[in-house]
Amino acid sequence: MTAMVSRRRFVSLTAAGAGAILVSPQLVFASVQTEHRFVFVIQRGAADGLNTVVPYGDPAYAGLRAELAIDAASAIKLNGLFALHPSLVETGRMYAAGQALFVHAVASPYRQRSHFDGQNVLESGGTAPYQLKDGWLNRLVGLLPATRESAIALAPTVPLALRGKVEVASYAPSALPSAPDDLLMRVSQLYQHDAQLHPLWASAMQTRALAGDMHARQDPAGLGKLAAKFLARPDGPRIAMIETGGWDTHDAQNPRLAARLKALDTMLAALRDQLGPVWRNTTVLVATEFGRTAAANGTTGTDHGTGAVAMLVGGALKGGRVLGDWPGLGAGALYQNRDLKPTTALDALIAATAAQSLGLDTERVARTLFPAADMRGAPRDLIRT
């Protein structure tokens, strides 16, 4: 047993040098038979929707946010009520081009404000933590015909959203040097007749071939380009998940949020630019486990809240809109007198977006991904026809 563990570890480490299994989970891919691309970006840590898509036209906003309030003069105006954070320059350009839309006051069914439980509900598609053991994105992959025996993926761990019956793996940029071809050939020969290790090595080499000669940098632009590198290939994956973190802004929120939003904006722009003509068939959905308090706290930040904002970008969108039933921030309008009140179900939005972007039946998708979702308020015209 010890020898087997050692040999397996050697395969993993060598494959890492080859660019197949890497250090931190950032991207996950699945390969399915469609010309449409669907990307889910998760913002781990509860991103502040009120300072991302800013309700500058709500008279209560400035008073609640105090020194954290985003100056409307520096923000990117979307309409008479909402503006985009000034760090989201490229996203603002997508909005102007009809390739971005935002849905405000969204939330999953979860209301208890724990990161771990909230992310579990968001990724599993249940109504309570640990109710479901697989992820909605894995179930979505299962609704589409596969182009090969199992789904393709890349990185050491698979996020819950993509865990389930369909096999996936994960990939992230590595700081390790590439393994020389001679070493790879020798390892291939070593495991050629090993029933357990040969399939693992063959899968790693297939992933390396897909990656080609691209050496992704561990920065937002590099991550966006790497995702596009795989998604743009005729024989590559069609569904991807990207993890982002650092959204838990209890203190020093303004500089921290500005940096995170700039990174997200840079990544989305790199994905758009690198995809080229494939961008017109691409939909990217950005969501977080819950929002943050409407009022600033005493440490120039915000605490765990409820209602948040979801972002959709992509060439396939009918964009240039801010959707949702705005509940307001005035006295008596807040959820439990502290949070933005949710008026749109995030699970229904995800199901509608996934179904419309991939050309699937919305009701079937909703039943499979989010069994308890109420689809009555889900938007119906997100994607160009």
PDB file of C-alpha atoms in Angstrom, residues 78-376:
ATOM      1  CA  LEU A  78     -26.343  52.314 -15.981  1.00  0.00           C
ATOM      2  CA  ASN A  79     -29.685  54.098 -15.570  1.00  0.00           C
ATOM      3  CA  GLY A  80     -31.333  56.609 -13.261  1.00  0.00           C
ATOM      4  CA  LEU A  81     -31.130  54.287 -10.248  1.00  0.00           C
ATOM      5  CA  PHE A  82     -28.019  52.157 -10.675  1.00  0.00           C
ATOM      6  CA  ALA A  83     -24.341  52.697 -11.477  1.00  0.00           C
ATOM      7  CA  LEU A  84     -21.446  50.297 -11.788  1.00  0.00           C
ATOM      8  CA  HIS A  85     -18.422  50.412  -9.481  1.00  0.00           C
ATOM      9  CA  PRO A  86     -15.658  52.433 -11.186  1.00  0.00           C
ATOM     10  CA  SER A  87     -13.303  49.425 -11.146  1.00  0.00           C
ATOM     11  CA  LEU A  88     -15.578  47.546 -13.578  1.00  0.00           C
ATOM     12  CA  VAL A  89     -14.511  49.495 -16.653  1.00  0.00           C
ATOM     13  CA  GLU A  90     -14.548  46.635 -19.163  1.00  0.00           C
ATOM     14  CA  THR A  91     -17.774  45.236 -17.729  1.00  0.00           C
ATOM     15  CA  GLY A  92     -19.291  48.673 -18.227  1.00  0.00           C
ATOM     16  CA  ARG A  93     -18.218  48.576 -21.868  1.00  0.00           C
ATOM     17  CA  MET A  94     -19.848  45.162 -22.230  1.00  0.00           C
ATOM     18  CA  TYR A  95     -23.046  46.612 -20.748  1.00  0.00           C
ATOM     19  CA  ALA A  96     -22.984  49.469 -23.259  1.00  0.00           C
ATOM     20  CA  ALA A  97     -22.514  46.927 -26.057  1.00  0.00           C
ATOM     21  CA  GLY A  98     -25.486  44.854 -24.859  1.00  0.00           C
ATOM     22  CA  GLN A  99     -23.220  42.090 -23.552  1.00  0.00           C
ATOM     23  CA  ALA A 100     -23.817  42.454 -19.804  1.00  0.00           C
ATOM     24  CA  LEU A 101     -26.797  42.636 -17.500  1.00  0.00           C
ATOM     25  CA  PHE A 102     -27.249  42.665 -13.740  1.00  0.00           C
ATOM     26  CA  VAL A 103     -29.913  41.198 -11.479  1.00  0.00           C
ATOM     27  CA  HIS A 104     -30.154  42.945  -8.120  1.00  0.00           C
ATOM     28  CA  ALA A 105     -31.596  41.828  -4.779  1.00  0.00           C
ATOM     29  CA  VAL A 106     -30.951  38.124  -5.471  1.00  0.00           C
ATOM     30  CA  ALA A 107     -30.405  35.389  -2.885  1.00  0.00           C
ATOM     31  CA  SER A 108     -30.354  31.621  -2.558  1.00  0.00           C
ATOM     32  CA  PRO A 109     -32.860  30.010  -0.147  1.00  0.00           C
ATOM     33  CA  TYR A 110     -30.227  30.179   2.625  1.00  0.00           C
ATOM     34  CA  ARG A 111     -30.651  32.917   5.283  1.00  0.00           C
ATOM     35  CA  GLN A 112     -28.248  32.135   8.178  1.00  0.00           C
ATOM     36  CA  ARG A 113     -25.119  34.011   6.977  1.00  0.00           C
ATOM     37  CA  SER A 114     -22.464  31.282   7.360  1.00  0.00           C
ATOM     38  CA  HIS A 115     -19.961  31.198   4.483  1.00  0.00           C
ATOM     39  CA  PHE A 116     -19.554  27.420   4.527  1.00  0.00           C
ATOM     40  CA  ASP A 117     -23.267  26.679   4.704  1.00  0.00           C
ATOM     41  CA  GLY A 118     -24.167  29.418   2.244  1.00  0.00           C
ATOM     42  CA  GLN A 119     -21.691  28.176  -0.330  1.00  0.00           C
ATOM     43  CA  ASN A 120     -22.917  24.622   0.178  1.00  0.00           C
ATOM     44  CA  VAL A 121     -26.503  25.671  -0.599  1.00  0.00           C
ATOM     45  CA  LEU A 122     -25.417  27.760  -3.588  1.00  0.00           C
ATOM     46  CA  GLU A 123     -23.288  24.986  -5.098  1.00  0.00           C
ATOM     47  CA  SER A 124     -25.483  21.989  -4.300  1.00  0.00           C
ATOM     48  CA  GLY A 125     -28.775  23.550  -5.322  1.00  0.00           C
ATOM     49  CA  GLY A 126     -30.598  22.509  -2.166  1.00  0.00           C
ATOM     50  CA  THR A 127     -32.700  24.587   0.192  1.00  0.00           C
ATOM     51  CA  ALA A 128     -30.607  23.809   3.285  1.00  0.00           C
ATOM     52  CA  PRO A 129     -26.914  23.042   3.921  1.00  0.00           C
ATOM     53  CA  TYR A 130     -25.787  19.466   3.158  1.00  0.00           C
ATOM     54  CA  GLN A 131     -29.220  18.489   1.893  1.00  0.00           C
ATOM     55  CA  LEU A 132     -27.780  17.424  -1.478  1.00  0.00           C
ATOM     56  CA  LYS A 133     -24.411  15.726  -1.945  1.00  0.00           C
ATOM     57  CA  ASP A 134     -23.746  16.596  -5.571  1.00  0.00           C
ATOM     58  CA  GLY A 135     -23.583  19.934  -7.373  1.00  0.00           C
ATOM     59  CA  TRP A 136     -26.007  21.649  -9.741  1.00  0.00           C
ATOM     60  CA  LEU A 137     -23.309  22.244 -12.359  1.00  0.00           C
ATOM     61  CA  ASN A 138     -22.483  18.528 -12.454  1.00  0.00           C
ATOM     62  CA  ARG A 139     -26.176  17.764 -12.907  1.00  0.00           C
ATOM     63  CA  LEU A 140     -26.293  20.325 -15.720  1.00  0.00           C
ATOM     64  CA  VAL A 141     -23.426  18.542 -17.486  1.00  0.00           C
ATOM     65  CA  GLY A 142     -25.418  15.330 -17.135  1.00  0.00           C
ATOM     66  CA  LEU A 143     -28.296  16.850 -19.127  1.00  0.00           C
ATOM     67  CA  LEU A 144     -26.089  17.353 -22.181  1.00  0.00           C
ATOM     68  CA  PRO A 145     -24.643  14.716 -24.517  1.00  0.00           C
ATOM     69  CA  ALA A 146     -20.950  14.171 -23.781  1.00  0.00           C
ATOM     70  CA  THR A 147     -18.373  14.330 -26.544  1.00  0.00           C
ATOM     71  CA  ARG A 148     -16.199  11.752 -24.837  1.00  0.00           C
ATOM     72  CA  GLU A 149     -16.566   9.040 -22.234  1.00  0.00           C
ATOM     73  CA  SER A 150     -16.205  11.373 -19.267  1.00  0.00           C
ATOM     74  CA  ALA A 151     -16.074  15.127 -18.635  1.00  0.00           C
ATOM     75  CA  ILE A 152     -12.737  16.910 -18.927  1.00  0.00           C
ATOM     76  CA  ALA A 153     -11.441  19.001 -16.066  1.00  0.00           C
ATOM     77  CA  LEU A 154      -8.291  20.540 -14.645  1.00  0.00           C
ATOM     78  CA  ALA A 155      -6.869  21.423 -10.712  1.00  0.00           C
ATOM     79  CA  PRO A 156      -6.283  19.378  -7.609  1.00  0.00           C
ATOM     80  CA  THR A 157      -9.791  19.584  -6.166  1.00  0.00           C
ATOM     81  CA  VAL A 158     -13.230  19.861  -7.727  1.00  0.00           C
ATOM     82  CA  PRO A 159     -15.643  22.429  -6.237  1.00  0.00           C
ATOM     83  CA  LEU A 160     -18.940  21.094  -4.907  1.00  0.00           C
ATOM     84  CA  ALA A 161     -20.905  22.629  -7.787  1.00  0.00           C
ATOM     85  CA  LEU A 162     -19.182  20.196 -10.184  1.00  0.00           C
ATOM     86  CA  ARG A 163     -19.091  17.096  -7.982  1.00  0.00           C
ATOM     87  CA  GLY A 164     -21.433  14.246  -8.857  1.00  0.00           C
ATOM     88  CA  LYS A 165     -22.022  11.358 -11.227  1.00  0.00           C
ATOM     89  CA  VAL A 166     -20.221  12.948 -14.170  1.00  0.00           C
ATOM     90  CA  GLU A 167     -16.471  12.631 -13.730  1.00  0.00           C
ATOM     91  CA  VAL A 168     -14.576  15.911 -13.692  1.00  0.00           C
ATOM     92  CA  ALA A 169     -11.172  17.089 -12.561  1.00  0.00           C
ATOM     93  CA  SER A 170      -9.699  20.558 -12.144  1.00  0.00           C
ATOM     94  CA  TYR A 171      -6.817  22.777 -13.258  1.00  0.00           C
ATOM     95  CA  ALA A 172      -5.018  25.926 -12.137  1.00  0.00           C
ATOM     96  CA  PRO A 173      -1.851  27.753 -13.232  1.00  0.00           C
ATOM     97  CA  SER A 174       1.328  26.301 -11.759  1.00  0.00           C
ATOM     98  CA  ALA A 175       4.578  27.895 -10.700  1.00  0.00           C
ATOM     99  CA  LEU A 176       6.363  24.588 -11.341  1.00  0.00           C
ATOM    100  CA  PRO A 177       8.592  24.277 -14.405  1.00  0.00           C
ATOM    101  CA  SER A 178       7.345  22.090 -17.244  1.00  0.00           C
ATOM    102  CA  ALA A 179       8.604  18.530 -17.220  1.00  0.00           C
ATOM    103  CA  PRO A 180      10.960  17.696 -20.115  1.00  0.00           C
ATOM    104  CA  ASP A 181       9.582  15.495 -22.888  1.00  0.00           C
ATOM    105  CA  ASP A 182      12.161  12.800 -22.154  1.00  0.00           C
ATOM    106  CA  LEU A 183      10.905  12.426 -18.584  1.00  0.00           C
ATOM    107  CA  LEU A 184       7.298  12.259 -19.751  1.00  0.00           C
ATOM    108  CA  MET A 185       8.169   9.547 -22.272  1.00  0.00           C
ATOM    109  CA  ARG A 186       9.990   7.496 -19.619  1.00  0.00           C
ATOM    110  CA  VAL A 187       7.074   7.756 -17.182  1.00  0.00           C
ATOM    111  CA  SER A 188       4.658   6.759 -19.964  1.00  0.00           C
ATOM    112  CA  GLN A 189       6.753   3.649 -20.590  1.00  0.00           C
ATOM    113  CA  LEU A 190       6.979   2.916 -16.858  1.00  0.00           C
ATOM    114  CA  TYR A 191       3.185   2.868 -16.417  1.00  0.00           C
ATOM    115  CA  GLN A 192       2.232   1.467 -19.801  1.00  0.00           C
ATOM    116  CA  HIS A 193       1.186  -1.908 -18.338  1.00  0.00           C
ATOM    117  CA  ASP A 194      -0.028  -0.695 -14.936  1.00  0.00           C
ATOM    118  CA  ALA A 195      -3.801  -1.191 -14.829  1.00  0.00           C
ATOM    119  CA  GLN A 196      -4.315   1.421 -12.127  1.00  0.00           C
ATOM    120  CA  LEU A 197      -1.787   4.104 -12.963  1.00  0.00           C
ATOM    121  CA  HIS A 198      -1.793   3.984 -16.757  1.00  0.00           C
ATOM    122  CA  PRO A 199      -5.323   5.519 -17.075  1.00  0.00           C
ATOM    123  CA  LEU A 200      -4.351   8.303 -14.664  1.00  0.00           C
ATOM    124  CA  TRP A 201      -1.237   9.091 -16.638  1.00  0.00           C
ATOM    125  CA  ALA A 202      -3.068   8.908 -19.974  1.00  0.00           C
ATOM    126  CA  SER A 203      -5.651  11.387 -18.688  1.00  0.00           C
ATOM    127  CA  ALA A 204      -2.891  13.734 -17.524  1.00  0.00           C
ATOM    128  CA  MET A 205      -1.224  13.604 -20.926  1.00  0.00           C
ATOM    129  CA  GLN A 206      -4.549  14.281 -22.663  1.00  0.00           C
ATOM    130  CA  THR A 207      -4.990  17.385 -20.524  1.00  0.00           C
ATOM    131  CA  ARG A 208      -1.433  18.476 -21.305  1.00  0.00           C
ATOM    132  CA  ALA A 209      -2.173  18.130 -25.012  1.00  0.00           C
ATOM    133  CA  LEU A 210      -5.290  20.278 -24.642  1.00  0.00           C
ATOM    134  CA  ALA A 211      -3.320  22.963 -22.816  1.00  0.00           C
ATOM    135  CA  GLY A 212      -0.775  23.018 -25.621  1.00  0.00           C
ATOM    136  CA  ASP A 213       2.158  25.367 -25.104  1.00  0.00           C
ATOM    137  CA  MET A 214       0.254  27.955 -23.102  1.00  0.00           C
ATOM    138  CA  HIS A 215       1.937  28.816 -19.795  1.00  0.00           C
ATOM    139  CA  ALA A 216      -0.757  30.685 -17.861  1.00  0.00           C
ATOM    140  CA  ARG A 217       0.243  33.327 -15.356  1.00  0.00           C
ATOM    141  CA  GLN A 218      -1.286  33.258 -11.894  1.00  0.00           C
ATOM    142  CA  ASP A 219      -3.061  36.601 -12.338  1.00  0.00           C
ATOM    143  CA  PRO A 220      -6.572  37.608 -13.474  1.00  0.00           C
ATOM    144  CA  ALA A 221      -5.662  38.185 -17.119  1.00  0.00           C
ATOM    145  CA  GLY A 222      -3.737  34.921 -17.264  1.00  0.00           C
ATOM    146  CA  LEU A 223      -6.650  33.051 -15.725  1.00  0.00           C
ATOM    147  CA  GLY A 224      -9.124  34.507 -18.218  1.00  0.00           C
ATOM    148  CA  LYS A 225      -6.848  33.655 -21.127  1.00  0.00           C
ATOM    149  CA  LEU A 226      -6.340  30.120 -19.831  1.00  0.00           C
ATOM    150  CA  ALA A 227     -10.098  29.536 -19.544  1.00  0.00           C
ATOM    151  CA  ALA A 228     -10.577  30.869 -23.073  1.00  0.00           C
ATOM    152  CA  LYS A 229      -7.751  28.687 -24.358  1.00  0.00           C
ATOM    153  CA  PHE A 230      -9.714  25.584 -23.433  1.00  0.00           C
ATOM    154  CA  LEU A 231     -13.209  26.870 -24.206  1.00  0.00           C
ATOM    155  CA  ALA A 232     -12.283  28.091 -27.689  1.00  0.00           C
ATOM    156  CA  ARG A 233     -10.931  24.756 -28.913  1.00  0.00           C
ATOM    157  CA  PRO A 234     -13.258  22.833 -31.257  1.00  0.00           C
ATOM    158  CA  ASP A 235     -12.538  19.681 -29.217  1.00  0.00           C
ATOM    159  CA  GLY A 236     -12.403  21.480 -25.863  1.00  0.00           C
ATOM    160  CA  PRO A 237     -14.824  21.854 -22.968  1.00  0.00           C
ATOM    161  CA  ARG A 238     -18.037  23.843 -23.151  1.00  0.00           C
ATOM    162  CA  ILE A 239     -18.806  24.325 -19.456  1.00  0.00           C
ATOM    163  CA  ALA A 240     -16.392  25.916 -16.976  1.00  0.00           C
ATOM    164  CA  MET A 241     -16.313  27.043 -13.371  1.00  0.00           C
ATOM    165  CA  ILE A 242     -13.963  29.720 -12.056  1.00  0.00           C
ATOM    166  CA  GLU A 243     -13.399  30.288  -8.347  1.00  0.00           C
ATOM    167  CA  THR A 244     -12.585  33.743  -6.978  1.00  0.00           C
ATOM    168  CA  GLY A 245     -12.046  34.662  -3.336  1.00  0.00           C
ATOM    169  CA  GLY A 246     -11.325  37.611  -1.062  1.00  0.00           C
ATOM    170  CA  TRP A 247     -14.861  39.059  -1.016  1.00  0.00           C
ATOM    171  CA  ASP A 248     -15.340  39.009   2.784  1.00  0.00           C
ATOM    172  CA  THR A 249     -14.834  42.747   3.425  1.00  0.00           C
ATOM    173  CA  HIS A 250     -15.468  43.240   7.148  1.00  0.00           C
ATOM    174  CA  ASP A 251     -12.875  46.034   7.248  1.00  0.00           C
ATOM    175  CA  ALA A 252     -11.143  48.392   4.826  1.00  0.00           C
ATOM    176  CA  GLN A 253     -13.829  47.518   2.308  1.00  0.00           C
ATOM    177  CA  ASN A 254     -13.366  50.259  -0.255  1.00  0.00           C
ATOM    178  CA  PRO A 255      -9.768  49.506  -1.285  1.00  0.00           C
ATOM    179  CA  ARG A 256     -10.246  45.739  -0.947  1.00  0.00           C
ATOM    180  CA  LEU A 257     -13.454  45.645  -2.957  1.00  0.00           C
ATOM    181  CA  ALA A 258     -11.978  47.915  -5.619  1.00  0.00           C
ATOM    182  CA  ALA A 259      -9.046  45.520  -6.030  1.00  0.00           C
ATOM    183  CA  ARG A 260     -11.270  42.426  -6.214  1.00  0.00           C
ATOM    184  CA  LEU A 261     -13.615  44.023  -8.740  1.00  0.00           C
ATOM    185  CA  LYS A 262     -10.728  45.194 -10.885  1.00  0.00           C
ATOM    186  CA  ALA A 263      -9.344  41.643 -10.883  1.00  0.00           C
ATOM    187  CA  LEU A 264     -12.750  40.239 -11.849  1.00  0.00           C
ATOM    188  CA  ASP A 265     -13.135  42.858 -14.581  1.00  0.00           C
ATOM    189  CA  THR A 266      -9.671  42.062 -15.953  1.00  0.00           C
ATOM    190  CA  MET A 267     -10.373  38.327 -15.972  1.00  0.00           C
ATOM    191  CA  LEU A 268     -13.719  38.725 -17.768  1.00  0.00           C
ATOM    192  CA  ALA A 269     -12.182  41.050 -20.358  1.00  0.00           C
ATOM    193  CA  ALA A 270      -9.334  38.606 -21.016  1.00  0.00           C
ATOM    194  CA  LEU A 271     -11.837  35.786 -21.418  1.00  0.00           C
ATOM    195  CA  ARG A 272     -13.836  37.884 -23.898  1.00  0.00           C
ATOM    196  CA  ASP A 273     -10.821  38.983 -25.912  1.00  0.00           C
ATOM    197  CA  GLN A 274      -9.182  35.555 -26.076  1.00  0.00           C
ATOM    198  CA  LEU A 275     -12.404  33.783 -27.097  1.00  0.00           C
ATOM    199  CA  GLY A 276     -12.736  35.974 -30.186  1.00  0.00           C
ATOM    200  CA  PRO A 277     -15.686  34.841 -32.349  1.00  0.00           C
ATOM    201  CA  VAL A 278     -16.618  32.160 -29.794  1.00  0.00           C
ATOM    202  CA  TRP A 279     -17.634  34.968 -27.398  1.00  0.00           C
ATOM    203  CA  ARG A 280     -20.929  35.405 -29.276  1.00  0.00           C
ATOM    204  CA  ASN A 281     -21.974  31.936 -28.057  1.00  0.00           C
ATOM    205  CA  THR A 282     -20.768  32.456 -24.483  1.00  0.00           C
ATOM    206  CA  THR A 283     -22.671  33.216 -21.267  1.00  0.00           C
ATOM    207  CA  VAL A 284     -20.874  33.931 -17.973  1.00  0.00           C
ATOM    208  CA  LEU A 285     -22.804  34.024 -14.700  1.00  0.00           C
ATOM    209  CA  VAL A 286     -21.154  35.589 -11.613  1.00  0.00           C
ATOM    210  CA  ALA A 287     -22.749  34.958  -8.198  1.00  0.00           C
ATOM    211  CA  THR A 288     -21.924  34.882  -4.484  1.00  0.00           C
ATOM    212  CA  GLU A 289     -23.304  32.951  -1.490  1.00  0.00           C
ATOM    213  CA  PHE A 290     -25.054  35.992   0.036  1.00  0.00           C
ATOM    214  CA  GLY A 291     -24.706  39.760   0.219  1.00  0.00           C
ATOM    215  CA  ARG A 292     -23.578  42.141   2.942  1.00  0.00           C
ATOM    216  CA  THR A 293     -25.286  44.472   5.405  1.00  0.00           C
ATOM    217  CA  ALA A 294     -26.894  47.586   3.986  1.00  0.00           C
ATOM    218  CA  ALA A 295     -25.207  49.800   6.580  1.00  0.00           C
ATOM    219  CA  ALA A 296     -21.477  50.173   7.116  1.00  0.00           C
ATOM    220  CA  ASN A 297     -20.050  48.687  10.318  1.00  0.00           C
ATOM    221  CA  GLY A 298     -17.617  50.371  12.697  1.00  0.00           C
ATOM    222  CA  THR A 299     -14.479  49.114  10.954  1.00  0.00           C
ATOM    223  CA  THR A 300     -14.974  50.726   7.511  1.00  0.00           C
ATOM    224  CA  GLY A 301     -16.526  47.545   6.192  1.00  0.00           C
ATOM    225  CA  THR A 302     -19.764  45.583   6.045  1.00  0.00           C
ATOM    226  CA  ASP A 303     -20.888  42.343   7.673  1.00  0.00           C
ATOM    227  CA  HIS A 304     -22.631  39.235   6.382  1.00  0.00           C
ATOM    228  CA  GLY A 305     -25.987  40.042   4.831  1.00  0.00           C
ATOM    229  CA  THR A 306     -28.626  38.564   2.541  1.00  0.00           C
ATOM    230  CA  GLY A 307     -29.571  40.157  -0.793  1.00  0.00           C
ATOM    231  CA  ALA A 308     -26.762  40.455  -3.357  1.00  0.00           C
ATOM    232  CA  VAL A 309     -26.290  41.086  -7.067  1.00  0.00           C
ATOM    233  CA  ALA A 310     -25.708  38.572  -9.883  1.00  0.00           C
ATOM    234  CA  MET A 311     -23.766  39.580 -12.984  1.00  0.00           C
ATOM    235  CA  LEU A 312     -24.220  38.100 -16.448  1.00  0.00           C
ATOM    236  CA  VAL A 313     -21.794  38.843 -19.272  1.00  0.00           C
ATOM    237  CA  GLY A 314     -21.271  37.337 -22.690  1.00  0.00           C
ATOM    238  CA  GLY A 315     -21.835  37.805 -26.381  1.00  0.00           C
ATOM    239  CA  ALA A 316     -24.914  35.578 -26.250  1.00  0.00           C
ATOM    240  CA  LEU A 317     -26.788  37.921 -23.881  1.00  0.00           C
ATOM    241  CA  LYS A 318     -29.568  40.390 -24.494  1.00  0.00           C
ATOM    242  CA  GLY A 319     -27.770  42.785 -22.212  1.00  0.00           C
ATOM    243  CA  GLY A 320     -27.750  46.467 -21.405  1.00  0.00           C
ATOM    244  CA  ARG A 321     -30.301  45.997 -18.606  1.00  0.00           C
ATOM    245  CA  VAL A 322     -30.608  45.885 -14.827  1.00  0.00           C
ATOM    246  CA  LEU A 323     -33.276  43.346 -13.861  1.00  0.00           C
ATOM    247  CA  GLY A 324     -35.053  42.611 -10.607  1.00  0.00           C
ATOM    248  CA  ASP A 325     -37.695  44.135  -8.367  1.00  0.00           C
ATOM    249  CA  TRP A 326     -35.809  46.767  -6.372  1.00  0.00           C
ATOM    250  CA  PRO A 327     -37.094  46.659  -2.742  1.00  0.00           C
ATOM    251  CA  GLY A 328     -35.483  49.918  -1.644  1.00  0.00           C
ATOM    252  CA  LEU A 329     -33.238  50.705   1.305  1.00  0.00           C
ATOM    253  CA  GLY A 330     -35.538  52.970   3.290  1.00  0.00           C
ATOM    254  CA  ALA A 331     -36.945  52.450   6.764  1.00  0.00           C
ATOM    255  CA  GLY A 332     -38.981  49.246   6.927  1.00  0.00           C
ATOM    256  CA  ALA A 333     -37.686  47.997   3.566  1.00  0.00           C
ATOM    257  CA  LEU A 334     -34.676  46.058   4.821  1.00  0.00           C
ATOM    258  CA  TYR A 335     -34.692  42.331   5.543  1.00  0.00           C
ATOM    259  CA  GLN A 336     -34.565  41.892   9.341  1.00  0.00           C
ATOM    260  CA  ASN A 337     -33.873  45.643   9.514  1.00  0.00           C
ATOM    261  CA  ARG A 338     -30.297  45.158   8.320  1.00  0.00           C
ATOM    262  CA  ASP A 339     -29.950  43.604   4.838  1.00  0.00           C
ATOM    263  CA  LEU A 340     -31.029  44.203   1.269  1.00  0.00           C
ATOM    264  CA  LYS A 341     -34.304  42.288   0.950  1.00  0.00           C
ATOM    265  CA  PRO A 342     -34.176  39.501  -1.670  1.00  0.00           C
ATOM    266  CA  THR A 343     -36.806  39.782  -4.381  1.00  0.00           C
ATOM    267  CA  THR A 344     -35.342  37.372  -6.975  1.00  0.00           C
ATOM    268  CA  ALA A 345     -34.485  33.723  -6.307  1.00  0.00           C
ATOM    269  CA  LEU A 346     -30.880  33.067  -7.293  1.00  0.00           C
ATOM    270  CA  ASP A 347     -31.544  29.391  -7.980  1.00  0.00           C
ATOM    271  CA  ALA A 348     -34.332  30.295 -10.432  1.00  0.00           C
ATOM    272  CA  LEU A 349     -32.042  32.816 -12.143  1.00  0.00           C
ATOM    273  CA  ILE A 350     -29.244  30.244 -12.494  1.00  0.00           C
ATOM    274  CA  ALA A 351     -31.633  27.614 -13.882  1.00  0.00           C
ATOM    275  CA  ALA A 352     -33.111  30.064 -16.396  1.00  0.00           C
ATOM    276  CA  THR A 353     -29.683  31.298 -17.496  1.00  0.00           C
ATOM    277  CA  ALA A 354     -28.255  27.799 -17.904  1.00  0.00           C
ATOM    278  CA  ALA A 355     -31.305  26.535 -19.810  1.00  0.00           C
ATOM    279  CA  GLN A 356     -31.553  29.497 -22.148  1.00  0.00           C
ATOM    280  CA  SER A 357     -27.829  29.704 -22.850  1.00  0.00           C
ATOM    281  CA  LEU A 358     -27.541  25.968 -23.657  1.00  0.00           C
ATOM    282  CA  GLY A 359     -30.860  25.619 -25.484  1.00  0.00           C
ATOM    283  CA  LEU A 360     -32.454  23.286 -22.925  1.00  0.00           C
ATOM    284  CA  ASP A 361     -35.987  23.059 -21.561  1.00  0.00           C
ATOM    285  CA  THR A 362     -36.194  25.456 -18.626  1.00  0.00           C
ATOM    286  CA  GLU A 363     -38.565  23.378 -16.507  1.00  0.00           C
ATOM    287  CA  ARG A 364     -36.451  20.259 -16.914  1.00  0.00           C
ATOM    288  CA  VAL A 365     -33.303  22.149 -16.029  1.00  0.00           C
ATOM    289  CA  ALA A 366     -34.952  23.680 -12.968  1.00  0.00           C
ATOM    290  CA  ARG A 367     -36.231  20.315 -11.711  1.00  0.00           C
ATOM    291  CA  THR A 368     -32.790  18.759 -12.139  1.00  0.00           C
ATOM    292  CA  LEU A 369     -30.575  21.556 -10.845  1.00  0.00           C
ATOM    293  CA  PHE A 370     -32.770  23.134  -8.157  1.00  0.00           C
ATOM    294  CA  PRO A 371     -35.656  20.791  -7.281  1.00  0.00           C
ATOM    295  CA  ALA A 372     -37.369  23.317  -4.988  1.00  0.00           C
ATOM    296  CA  ALA A 373     -36.878  26.425  -7.142  1.00  0.00           C
ATOM    297  CA  ASP A 374     -39.864  28.660  -7.814  1.00  0.00           C
ATOM    298  CA  MET A 375     -39.463  29.599 -11.476  1.00  0.00           C
ATOM    299  CA  ARG A 376     -42.409  32.021 -11.643  1.00  0.00           C
TER     300      ARG A 376
END
